[in-house]
Tab-separated table of C-alpha atoms in Angstrom:
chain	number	residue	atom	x	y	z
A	348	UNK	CA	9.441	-32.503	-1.059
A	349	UNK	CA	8.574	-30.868	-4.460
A	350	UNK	CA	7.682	-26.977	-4.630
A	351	UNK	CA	5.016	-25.869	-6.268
A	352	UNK	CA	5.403	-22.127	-7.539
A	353	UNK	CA	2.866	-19.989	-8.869
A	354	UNK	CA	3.308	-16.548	-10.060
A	355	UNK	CA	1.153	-13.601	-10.401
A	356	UNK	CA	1.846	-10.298	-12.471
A	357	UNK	CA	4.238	-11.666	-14.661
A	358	UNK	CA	3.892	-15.629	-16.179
A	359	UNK	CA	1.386	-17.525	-14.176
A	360	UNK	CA	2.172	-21.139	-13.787
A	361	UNK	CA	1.627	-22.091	-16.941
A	362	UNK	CA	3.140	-21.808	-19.964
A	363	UNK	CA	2.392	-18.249	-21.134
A	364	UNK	CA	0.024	-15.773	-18.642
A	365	UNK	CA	-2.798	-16.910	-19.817
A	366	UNK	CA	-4.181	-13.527	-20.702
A	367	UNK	CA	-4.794	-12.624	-16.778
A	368	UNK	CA	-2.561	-9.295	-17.042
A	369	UNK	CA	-2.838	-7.446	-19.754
A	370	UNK	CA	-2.389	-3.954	-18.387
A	371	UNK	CA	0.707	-3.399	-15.790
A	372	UNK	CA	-0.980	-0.655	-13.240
A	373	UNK	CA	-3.017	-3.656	-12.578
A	374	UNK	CA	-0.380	-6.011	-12.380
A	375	UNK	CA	1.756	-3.749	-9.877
A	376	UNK	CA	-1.352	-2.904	-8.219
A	377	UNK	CA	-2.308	-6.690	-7.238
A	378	UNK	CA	1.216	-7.295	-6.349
A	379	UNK	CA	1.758	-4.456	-3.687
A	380	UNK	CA	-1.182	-4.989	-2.380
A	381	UNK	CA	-0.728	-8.844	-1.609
A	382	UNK	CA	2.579	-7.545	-0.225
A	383	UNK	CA	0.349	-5.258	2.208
A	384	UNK	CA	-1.266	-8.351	3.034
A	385	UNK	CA	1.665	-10.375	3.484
A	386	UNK	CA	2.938	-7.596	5.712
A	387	UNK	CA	-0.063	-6.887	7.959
A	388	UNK	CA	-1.010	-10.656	8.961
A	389	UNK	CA	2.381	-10.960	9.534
A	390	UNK	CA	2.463	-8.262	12.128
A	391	UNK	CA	-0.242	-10.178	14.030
A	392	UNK	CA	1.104	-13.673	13.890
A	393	UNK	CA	5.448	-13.032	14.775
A	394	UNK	CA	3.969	-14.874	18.451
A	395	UNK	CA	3.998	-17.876	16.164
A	396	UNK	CA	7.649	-19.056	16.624
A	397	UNK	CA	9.897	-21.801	15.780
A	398	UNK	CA	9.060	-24.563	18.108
A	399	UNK	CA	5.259	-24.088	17.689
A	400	UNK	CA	6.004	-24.160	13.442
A	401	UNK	CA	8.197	-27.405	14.780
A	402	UNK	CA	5.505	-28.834	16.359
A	403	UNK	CA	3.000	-28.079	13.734
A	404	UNK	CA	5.560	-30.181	11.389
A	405	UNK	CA	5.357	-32.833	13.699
A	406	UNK	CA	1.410	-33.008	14.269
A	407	UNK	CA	1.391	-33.230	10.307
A	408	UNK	CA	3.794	-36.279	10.003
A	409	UNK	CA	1.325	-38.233	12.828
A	410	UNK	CA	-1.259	-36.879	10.556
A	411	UNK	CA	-3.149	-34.504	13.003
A	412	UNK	CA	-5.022	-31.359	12.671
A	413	UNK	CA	-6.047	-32.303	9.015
A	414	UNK	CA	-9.018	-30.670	9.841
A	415	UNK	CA	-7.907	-27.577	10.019
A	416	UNK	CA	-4.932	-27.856	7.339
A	417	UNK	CA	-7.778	-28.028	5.391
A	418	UNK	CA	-10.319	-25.642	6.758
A	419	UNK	CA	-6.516	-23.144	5.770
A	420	UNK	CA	-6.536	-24.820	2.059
A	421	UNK	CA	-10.316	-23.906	1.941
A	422	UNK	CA	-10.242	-20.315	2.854
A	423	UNK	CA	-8.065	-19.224	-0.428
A	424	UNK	CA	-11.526	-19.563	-1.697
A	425	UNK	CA	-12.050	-15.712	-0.394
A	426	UNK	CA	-9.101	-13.155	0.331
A	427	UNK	CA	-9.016	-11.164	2.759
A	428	UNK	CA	-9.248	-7.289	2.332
A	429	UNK	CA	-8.837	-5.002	5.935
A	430	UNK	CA	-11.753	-2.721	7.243
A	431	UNK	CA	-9.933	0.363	7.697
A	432	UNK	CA	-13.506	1.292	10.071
A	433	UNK	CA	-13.230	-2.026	12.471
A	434	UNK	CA	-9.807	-3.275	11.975
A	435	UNK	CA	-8.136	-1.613	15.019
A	436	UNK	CA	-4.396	-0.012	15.334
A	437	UNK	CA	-3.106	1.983	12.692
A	438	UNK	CA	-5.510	1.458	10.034
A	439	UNK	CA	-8.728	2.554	11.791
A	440	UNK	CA	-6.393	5.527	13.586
A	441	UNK	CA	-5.855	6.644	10.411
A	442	UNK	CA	-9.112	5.947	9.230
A	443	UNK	CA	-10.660	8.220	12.219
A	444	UNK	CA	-8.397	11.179	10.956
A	445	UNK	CA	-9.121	11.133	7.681
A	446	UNK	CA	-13.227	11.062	8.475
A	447	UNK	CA	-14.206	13.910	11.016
A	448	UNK	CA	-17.846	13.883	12.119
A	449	UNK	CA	-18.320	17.320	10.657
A	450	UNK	CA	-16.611	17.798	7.487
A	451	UNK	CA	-17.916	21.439	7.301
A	452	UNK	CA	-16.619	22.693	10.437
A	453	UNK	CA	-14.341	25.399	10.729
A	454	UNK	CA	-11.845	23.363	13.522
A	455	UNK	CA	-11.617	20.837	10.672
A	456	UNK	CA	-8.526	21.702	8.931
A	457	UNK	CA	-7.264	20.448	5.847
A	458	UNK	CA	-3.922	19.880	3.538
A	459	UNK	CA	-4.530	19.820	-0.058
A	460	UNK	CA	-2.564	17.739	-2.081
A	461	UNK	CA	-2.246	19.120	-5.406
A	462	UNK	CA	-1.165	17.611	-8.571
A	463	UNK	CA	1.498	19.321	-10.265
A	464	UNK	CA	1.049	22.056	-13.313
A	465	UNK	CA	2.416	20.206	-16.210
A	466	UNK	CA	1.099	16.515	-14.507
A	467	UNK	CA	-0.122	14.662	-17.699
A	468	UNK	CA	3.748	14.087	-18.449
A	469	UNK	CA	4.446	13.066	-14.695
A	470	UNK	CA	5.727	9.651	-14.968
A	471	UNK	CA	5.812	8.322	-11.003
A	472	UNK	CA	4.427	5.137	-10.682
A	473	UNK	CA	2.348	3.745	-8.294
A	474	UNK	CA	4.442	3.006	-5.199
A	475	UNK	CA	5.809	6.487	-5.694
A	476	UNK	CA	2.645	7.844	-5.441
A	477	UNK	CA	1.798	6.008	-2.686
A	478	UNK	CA	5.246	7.060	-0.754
A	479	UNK	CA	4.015	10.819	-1.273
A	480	UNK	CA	0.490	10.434	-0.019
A	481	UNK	CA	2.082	8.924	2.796
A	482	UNK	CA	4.620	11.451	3.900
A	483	UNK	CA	1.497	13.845	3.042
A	484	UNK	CA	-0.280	12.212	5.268
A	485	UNK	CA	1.642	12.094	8.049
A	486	UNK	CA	2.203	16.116	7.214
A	487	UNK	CA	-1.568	16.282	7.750
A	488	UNK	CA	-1.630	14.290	11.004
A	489	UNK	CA	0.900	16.210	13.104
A	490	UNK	CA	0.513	19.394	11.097
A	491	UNK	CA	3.869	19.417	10.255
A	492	UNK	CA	5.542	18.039	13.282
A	493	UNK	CA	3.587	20.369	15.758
A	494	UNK	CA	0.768	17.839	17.510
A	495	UNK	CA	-0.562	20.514	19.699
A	496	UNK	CA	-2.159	22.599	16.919
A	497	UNK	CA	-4.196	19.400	16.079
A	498	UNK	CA	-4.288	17.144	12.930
A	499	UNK	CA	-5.366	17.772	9.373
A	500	UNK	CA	-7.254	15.727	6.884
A	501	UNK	CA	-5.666	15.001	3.662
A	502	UNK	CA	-7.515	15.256	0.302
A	503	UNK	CA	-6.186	15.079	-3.241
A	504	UNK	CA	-7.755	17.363	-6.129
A	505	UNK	CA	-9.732	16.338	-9.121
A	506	UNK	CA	-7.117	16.911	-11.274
A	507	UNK	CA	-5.918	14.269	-14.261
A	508	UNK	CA	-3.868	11.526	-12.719
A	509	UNK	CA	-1.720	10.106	-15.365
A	510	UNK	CA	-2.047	6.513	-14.996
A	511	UNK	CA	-5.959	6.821	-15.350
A	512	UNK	CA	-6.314	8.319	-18.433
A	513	UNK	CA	-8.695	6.947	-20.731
A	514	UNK	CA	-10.168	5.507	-17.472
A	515	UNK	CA	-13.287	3.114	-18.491
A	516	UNK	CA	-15.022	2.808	-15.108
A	517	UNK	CA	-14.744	5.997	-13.336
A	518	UNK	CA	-13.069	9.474	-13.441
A	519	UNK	CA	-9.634	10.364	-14.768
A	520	UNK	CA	-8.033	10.286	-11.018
A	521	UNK	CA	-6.955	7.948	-8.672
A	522	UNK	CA	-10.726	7.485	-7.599
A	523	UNK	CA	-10.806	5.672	-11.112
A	524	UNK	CA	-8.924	2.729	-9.199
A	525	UNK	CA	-8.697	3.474	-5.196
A	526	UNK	CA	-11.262	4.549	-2.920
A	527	UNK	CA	-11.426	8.411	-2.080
A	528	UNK	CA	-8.691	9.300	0.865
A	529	UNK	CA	-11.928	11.028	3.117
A	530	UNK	CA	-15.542	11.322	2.855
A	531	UNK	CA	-14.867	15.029	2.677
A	532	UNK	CA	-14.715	17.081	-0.346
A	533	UNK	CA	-12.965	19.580	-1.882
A	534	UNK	CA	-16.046	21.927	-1.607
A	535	UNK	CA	-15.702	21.747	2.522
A	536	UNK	CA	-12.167	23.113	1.970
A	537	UNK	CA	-10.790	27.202	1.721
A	538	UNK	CA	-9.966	28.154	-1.949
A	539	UNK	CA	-6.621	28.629	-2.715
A	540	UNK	CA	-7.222	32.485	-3.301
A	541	UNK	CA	-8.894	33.112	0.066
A	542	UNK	CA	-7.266	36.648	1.291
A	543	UNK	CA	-8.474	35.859	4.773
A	544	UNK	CA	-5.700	34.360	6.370
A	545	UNK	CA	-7.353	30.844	5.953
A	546	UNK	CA	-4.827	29.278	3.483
A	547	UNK	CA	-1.341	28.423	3.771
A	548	UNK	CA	0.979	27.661	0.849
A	549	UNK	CA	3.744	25.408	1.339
A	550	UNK	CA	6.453	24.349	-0.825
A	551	UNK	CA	10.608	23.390	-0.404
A	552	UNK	CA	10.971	27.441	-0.268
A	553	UNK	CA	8.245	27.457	2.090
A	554	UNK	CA	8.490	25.072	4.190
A	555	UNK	CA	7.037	26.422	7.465
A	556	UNK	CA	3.836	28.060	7.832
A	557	UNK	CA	0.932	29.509	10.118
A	558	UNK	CA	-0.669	26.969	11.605
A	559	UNK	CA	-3.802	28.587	12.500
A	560	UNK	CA	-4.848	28.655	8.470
A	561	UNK	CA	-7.761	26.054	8.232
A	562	UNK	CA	-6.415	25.184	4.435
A	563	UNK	CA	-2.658	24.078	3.909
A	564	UNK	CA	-1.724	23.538	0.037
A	565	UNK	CA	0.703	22.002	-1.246
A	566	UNK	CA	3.111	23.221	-4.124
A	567	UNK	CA	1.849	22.605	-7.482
A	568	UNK	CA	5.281	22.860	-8.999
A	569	UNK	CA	7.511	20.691	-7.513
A	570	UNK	CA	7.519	17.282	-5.491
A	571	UNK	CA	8.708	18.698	-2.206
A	572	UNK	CA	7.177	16.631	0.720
A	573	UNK	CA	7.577	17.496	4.234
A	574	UNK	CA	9.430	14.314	6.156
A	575	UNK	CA	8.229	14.560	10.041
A	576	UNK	CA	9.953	12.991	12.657
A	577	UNK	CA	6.671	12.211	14.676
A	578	UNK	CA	4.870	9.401	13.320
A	579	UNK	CA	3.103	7.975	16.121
A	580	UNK	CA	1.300	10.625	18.902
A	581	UNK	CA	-1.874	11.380	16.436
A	582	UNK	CA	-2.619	7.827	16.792
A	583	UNK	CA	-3.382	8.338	20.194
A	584	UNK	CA	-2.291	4.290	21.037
A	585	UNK	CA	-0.789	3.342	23.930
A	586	UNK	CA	3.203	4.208	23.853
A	587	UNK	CA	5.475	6.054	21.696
A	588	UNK	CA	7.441	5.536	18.605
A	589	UNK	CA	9.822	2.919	20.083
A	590	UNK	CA	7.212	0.720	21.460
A	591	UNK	CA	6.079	0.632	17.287
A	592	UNK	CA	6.632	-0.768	14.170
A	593	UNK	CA	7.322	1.466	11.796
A	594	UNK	CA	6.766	-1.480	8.798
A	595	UNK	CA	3.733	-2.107	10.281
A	596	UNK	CA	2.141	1.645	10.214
A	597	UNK	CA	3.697	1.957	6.749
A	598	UNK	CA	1.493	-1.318	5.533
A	599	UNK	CA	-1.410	-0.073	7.227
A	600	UNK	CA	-0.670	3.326	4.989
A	601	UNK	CA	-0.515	1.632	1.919
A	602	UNK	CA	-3.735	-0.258	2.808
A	603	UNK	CA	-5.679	2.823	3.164
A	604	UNK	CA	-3.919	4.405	0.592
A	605	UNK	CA	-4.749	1.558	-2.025
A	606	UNK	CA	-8.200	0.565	-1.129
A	607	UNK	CA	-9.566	-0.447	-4.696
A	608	UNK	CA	-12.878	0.512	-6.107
A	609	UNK	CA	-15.322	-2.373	-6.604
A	610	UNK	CA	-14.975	-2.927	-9.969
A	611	UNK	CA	-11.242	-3.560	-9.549
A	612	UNK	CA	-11.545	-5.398	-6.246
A	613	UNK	CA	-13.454	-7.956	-8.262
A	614	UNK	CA	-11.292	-8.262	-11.167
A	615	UNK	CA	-8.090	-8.619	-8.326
A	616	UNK	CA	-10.218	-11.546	-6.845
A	617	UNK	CA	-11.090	-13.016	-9.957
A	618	UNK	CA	-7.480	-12.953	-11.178
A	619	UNK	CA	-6.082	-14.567	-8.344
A	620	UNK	CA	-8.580	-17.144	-7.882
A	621	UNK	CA	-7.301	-18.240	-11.620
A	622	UNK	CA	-3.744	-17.418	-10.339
A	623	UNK	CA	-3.444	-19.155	-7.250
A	624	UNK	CA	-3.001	-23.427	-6.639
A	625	UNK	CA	-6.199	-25.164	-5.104
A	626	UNK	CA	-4.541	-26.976	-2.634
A	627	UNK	CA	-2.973	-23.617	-1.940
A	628	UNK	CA	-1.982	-24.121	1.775
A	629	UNK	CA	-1.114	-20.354	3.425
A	630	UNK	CA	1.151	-22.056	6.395
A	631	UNK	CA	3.303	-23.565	3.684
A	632	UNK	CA	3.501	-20.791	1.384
A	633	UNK	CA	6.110	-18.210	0.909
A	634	UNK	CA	5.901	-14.814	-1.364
A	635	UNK	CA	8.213	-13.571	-3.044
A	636	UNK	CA	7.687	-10.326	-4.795
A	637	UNK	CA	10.042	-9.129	-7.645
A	638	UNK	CA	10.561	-5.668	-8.637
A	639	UNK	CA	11.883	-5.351	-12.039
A	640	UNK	CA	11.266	-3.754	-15.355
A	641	UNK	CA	11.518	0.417	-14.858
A	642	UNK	CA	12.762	-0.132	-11.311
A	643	UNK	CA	16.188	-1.225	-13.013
A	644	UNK	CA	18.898	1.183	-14.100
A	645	UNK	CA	19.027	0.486	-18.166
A	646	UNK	CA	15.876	0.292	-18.828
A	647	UNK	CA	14.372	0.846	-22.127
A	648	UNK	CA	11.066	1.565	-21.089
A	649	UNK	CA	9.589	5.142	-23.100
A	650	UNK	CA	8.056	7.231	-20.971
A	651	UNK	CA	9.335	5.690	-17.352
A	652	UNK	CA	11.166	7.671	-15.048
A	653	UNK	CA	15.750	5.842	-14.910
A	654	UNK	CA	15.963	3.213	-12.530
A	655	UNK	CA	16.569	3.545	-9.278
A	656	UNK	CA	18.796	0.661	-8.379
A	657	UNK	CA	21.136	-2.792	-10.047
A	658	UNK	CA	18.523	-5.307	-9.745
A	659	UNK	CA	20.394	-8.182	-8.939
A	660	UNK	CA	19.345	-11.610	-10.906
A	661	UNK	CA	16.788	-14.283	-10.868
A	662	UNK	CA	19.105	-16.761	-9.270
A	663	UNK	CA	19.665	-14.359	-6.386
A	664	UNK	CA	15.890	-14.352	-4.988
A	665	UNK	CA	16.043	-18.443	-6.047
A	666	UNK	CA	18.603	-18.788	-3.334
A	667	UNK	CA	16.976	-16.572	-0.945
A	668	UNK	CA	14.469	-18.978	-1.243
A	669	UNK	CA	16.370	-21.591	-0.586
A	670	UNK	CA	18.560	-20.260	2.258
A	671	UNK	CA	14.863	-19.548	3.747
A	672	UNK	CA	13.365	-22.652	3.836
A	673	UNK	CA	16.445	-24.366	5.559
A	674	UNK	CA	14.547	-22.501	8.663
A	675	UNK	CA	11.251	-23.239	7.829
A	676	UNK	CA	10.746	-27.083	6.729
A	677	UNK	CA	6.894	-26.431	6.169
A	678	UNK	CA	7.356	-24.341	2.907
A	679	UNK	CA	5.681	-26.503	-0.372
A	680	UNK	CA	4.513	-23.140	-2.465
A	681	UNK	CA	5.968	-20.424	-3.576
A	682	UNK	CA	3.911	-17.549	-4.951
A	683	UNK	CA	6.249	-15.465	-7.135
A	684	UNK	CA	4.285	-11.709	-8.122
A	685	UNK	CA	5.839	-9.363	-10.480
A	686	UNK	CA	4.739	-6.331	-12.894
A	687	UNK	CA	7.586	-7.867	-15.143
A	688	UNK	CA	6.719	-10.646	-17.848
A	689	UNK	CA	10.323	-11.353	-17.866
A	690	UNK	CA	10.722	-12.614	-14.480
């Protein structure tokens, strides 16, 4: 059966990329978050196994449920972006912490992430800032590993972010690109100078502090991030961190995290709709993201942080392809996205 393959963030499927990426925050920024995607439908559908995609196979070669093979090929037509308010689980749990009903109260606490001093030349990219909202965030929700004193909502400053300078559609921080982390502002929060016992400081010197202070900040001079061991109990769902998937509450994360604004929602919709087959069938497609460019030790990339890791060739995610779809017969497309023009 021949593959088609389509690609998005680097070379599209035709010759050259067409012009659809021109600017790489974009280009990472469609490609985790189809990743997210891939990630949180998956976590829904695993009750889907072998035998049913078997029979599924089967029901195709009588040529049944055409119907609704193409009912699938039909709904590329709109993608589908998560309610954080109504989707249920993690995402609306963490949607319900970040939005208190009173955002002025003084039982609504708060941890500040600040942006460092010198930040214009901080060169973390986006997943990186996404990791440290994160393991803020979790911070916020169990105050630091100590449930009983109650949760915390996170909320960035107003500060420069570096990879929205010279932002066209919006301020110069992530709310250029991303949705705001609460409905609260800054103005509900203590000032950092408060003498009144309502603001902590917190930092890799610092690392404990009094949680009765309504205000936590944290350092504005180094990276430091608190890792907690409790991930789960300010959820309040049924069970405890065994009974849960930690891949699953990190994609729901990320899709809070990396809501975009309008503007860009559009452009990501518009892009993939030029991106993405016709016939596109989601039950026979397999993605295949590929990190590359400043993610690789040896990179020659000014002003990018060394790599992190060997990334290993091409041919080794071709035959991770192919070892895959000796299991899964079904597979006709493969959707390839990258921030790299050279994959």
């Amino acid at each position: 059966m021949p593959i088609k393959t389509s690609s998005i963030g680097g070379k599209d499927r035709s010759k050259k990329a067409g012009g659809l990426l021109s600017s790489k925050l974009l280009a990472t920024t469609m490609a985790v978050l189809i990743t997210i995607q891939f990630i949180l439908i998956l976590s829904q559908t695993l009750h889907v196994n072998q035998n049913q995609r078997q029979q599924t196979l089967q029901n195709e070669q009588r040529g049944q449920h055409a119907g609704t093979t193409n009912e699938k090929m039909a709904s590329i037509a709109s993608f589908w972006w998560p309610s954080p308010e109504t989707s249920g689980g993690f995402l609306s749990a963490i949607y319900n912490a970040q939005n208190p009903d009173d955002c002025s109260s003084k039982s609504t606490k708060y941890f500040v992430m600040q942006s460092l001093k010198k930040n214009e030349g901080d060169n973390r990219g986006l997943s990186a800032w996404a990791s440290i909202t994160m393991q803020h965030m979790l911070h916020a929700f169990s105050d630091g590993d100590d449930p009983s004193a109650g949760r915390r909502v996170l909320i960035n400053d107003n500060n420069l972010w570096p990879m929205a300078k010279g932002c066209k559609n919006g301020p110069e921080t992530r709310e250029c690109y991303f949705l705001p982390l609460t409905k609260c502002r800054l103005s509900d929060v203590d000032p950092i100078d408060a003498k009144d016992g309502s603001v902590a400081l917190i930092d890799q010197k610092r690392d404990d502090y009094d949680r009765s202070a309504r205000t936590v900040y944290s350092s504005d001079t180094n990276k430091y991030a608190r890792m907690t061991e409790n991930k789960i109990e300010w959820t309040g769902l049924p069970g405890n961190q065994k009974d849960h998937s930690l891949t699953a509450l990190t994609a729901a994360f990320l899709a809070y995290n990396l809501q975009p604004q309008p503007w860009l929602r559009k452009e990501i919709d518009e892009r993939l709709m030029r991106s993405l087959p016709a016939d596109l069938n989601p039950d026979r497609t397999l993605g295949v993201p590929i990190r590359r460019s400043d993610k690789c030790f040896g990179h020659a990339i000014a002003g990018s942080a060394k790599g992190e890791l060997d990334c290993p060739p091409l041919e080794t995610y071709l035959q991770s392809v192919r070892d895959f779809m000796k299991f899964d017969p079904l597979i006709d497309t493969i959707i390839a996205t990258s921030e790299d023009n050279a994959a």
